[in-house]
Short mmCIF file of C-alpha atoms and ligand atoms in Angstrom, two decimals:
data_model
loop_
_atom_site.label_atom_id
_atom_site.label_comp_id
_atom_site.label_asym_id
_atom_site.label_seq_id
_atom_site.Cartn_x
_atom_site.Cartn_y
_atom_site.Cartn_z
CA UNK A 26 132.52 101.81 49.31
CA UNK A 27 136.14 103.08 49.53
CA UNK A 28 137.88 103.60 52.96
CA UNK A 29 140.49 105.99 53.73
CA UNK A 30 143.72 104.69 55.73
CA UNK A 31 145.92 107.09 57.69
CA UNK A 32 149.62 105.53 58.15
CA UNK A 33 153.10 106.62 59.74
CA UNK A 34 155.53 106.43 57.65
CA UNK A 35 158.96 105.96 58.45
CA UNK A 36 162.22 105.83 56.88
CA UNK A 37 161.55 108.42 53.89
CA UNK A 38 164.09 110.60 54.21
CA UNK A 39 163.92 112.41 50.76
CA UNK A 40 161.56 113.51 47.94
CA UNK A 41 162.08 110.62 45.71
CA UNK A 42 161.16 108.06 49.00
CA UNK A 43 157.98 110.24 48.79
CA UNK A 44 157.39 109.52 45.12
CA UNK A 45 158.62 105.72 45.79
CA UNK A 46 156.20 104.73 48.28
CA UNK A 47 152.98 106.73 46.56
CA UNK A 48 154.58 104.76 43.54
CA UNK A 49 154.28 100.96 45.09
CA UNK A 50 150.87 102.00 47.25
CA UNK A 51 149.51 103.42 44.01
CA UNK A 52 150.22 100.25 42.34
CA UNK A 53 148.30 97.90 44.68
CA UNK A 54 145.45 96.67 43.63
CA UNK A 55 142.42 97.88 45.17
CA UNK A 56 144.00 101.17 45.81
CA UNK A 57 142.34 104.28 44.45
CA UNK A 58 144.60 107.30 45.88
CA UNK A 59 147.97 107.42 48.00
CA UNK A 60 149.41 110.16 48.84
CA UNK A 61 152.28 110.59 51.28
CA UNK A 62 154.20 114.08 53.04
CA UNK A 63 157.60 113.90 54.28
CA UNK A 64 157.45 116.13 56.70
CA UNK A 65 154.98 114.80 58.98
CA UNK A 66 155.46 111.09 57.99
CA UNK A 67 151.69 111.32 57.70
CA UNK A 68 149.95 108.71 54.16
CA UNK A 69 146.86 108.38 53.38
CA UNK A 70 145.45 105.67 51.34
CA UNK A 71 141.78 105.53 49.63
CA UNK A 72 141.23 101.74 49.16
CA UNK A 73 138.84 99.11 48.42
CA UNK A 74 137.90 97.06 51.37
CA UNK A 75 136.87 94.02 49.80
CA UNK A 76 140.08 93.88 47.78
CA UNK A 77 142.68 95.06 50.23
CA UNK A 78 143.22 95.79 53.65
CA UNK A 79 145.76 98.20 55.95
CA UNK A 80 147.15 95.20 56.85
CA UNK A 81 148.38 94.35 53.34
CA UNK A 82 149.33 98.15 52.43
CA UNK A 83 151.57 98.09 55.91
CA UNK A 84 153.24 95.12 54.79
CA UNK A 85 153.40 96.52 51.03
CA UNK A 86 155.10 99.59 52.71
CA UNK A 87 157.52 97.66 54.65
CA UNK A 88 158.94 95.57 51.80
CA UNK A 89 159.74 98.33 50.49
CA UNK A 90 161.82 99.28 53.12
CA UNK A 91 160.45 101.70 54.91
CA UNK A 92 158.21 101.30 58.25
CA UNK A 93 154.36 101.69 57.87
CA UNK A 94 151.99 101.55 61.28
CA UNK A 95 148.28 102.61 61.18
CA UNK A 96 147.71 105.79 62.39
CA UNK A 97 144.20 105.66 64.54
MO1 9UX B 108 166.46 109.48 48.39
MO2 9UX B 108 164.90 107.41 49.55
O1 9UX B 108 168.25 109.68 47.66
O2 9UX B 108 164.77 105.51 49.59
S1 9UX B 108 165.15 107.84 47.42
S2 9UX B 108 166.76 108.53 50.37
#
């Protein structure tokens, strides 16, 4: 079953970051929904479990440029 991931993201500082980072999360495999708001920094990721983990969508996030942490 799909989980849902809540991350902080930082470093966006305009619209097209926005689209960016929904772009690369969107792209991972495993990854069913992303959707990220600039204003509160707040993403939230629908994913597969047994084909990726927050781990790997932080670190996706990060080479990107931009700083990811799990939101609890
Ligand atoms: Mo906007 Mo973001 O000009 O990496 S795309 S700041």
């Amino acid at each position: 079953a799909p989980m849902i991931g809540k991350f902080r993201v930082g470093g966006m500082t305009c619209a097209a970051c926005v689209h960016s980072v929904e772009g690369i999360l969107r792209k991972l495999k495993g990854v069913s929904r992303a959707v990220v708001a600039l204003a509160t920094e707040l993403g939230e990721v629908e994913f597969d479990p047994k084909q990726i983990n927050q781990k790997n969508i932080i670190e996706a996030i990060e080479d990107a440029g931009f700083d990811a942490e799990l939101v609890e």
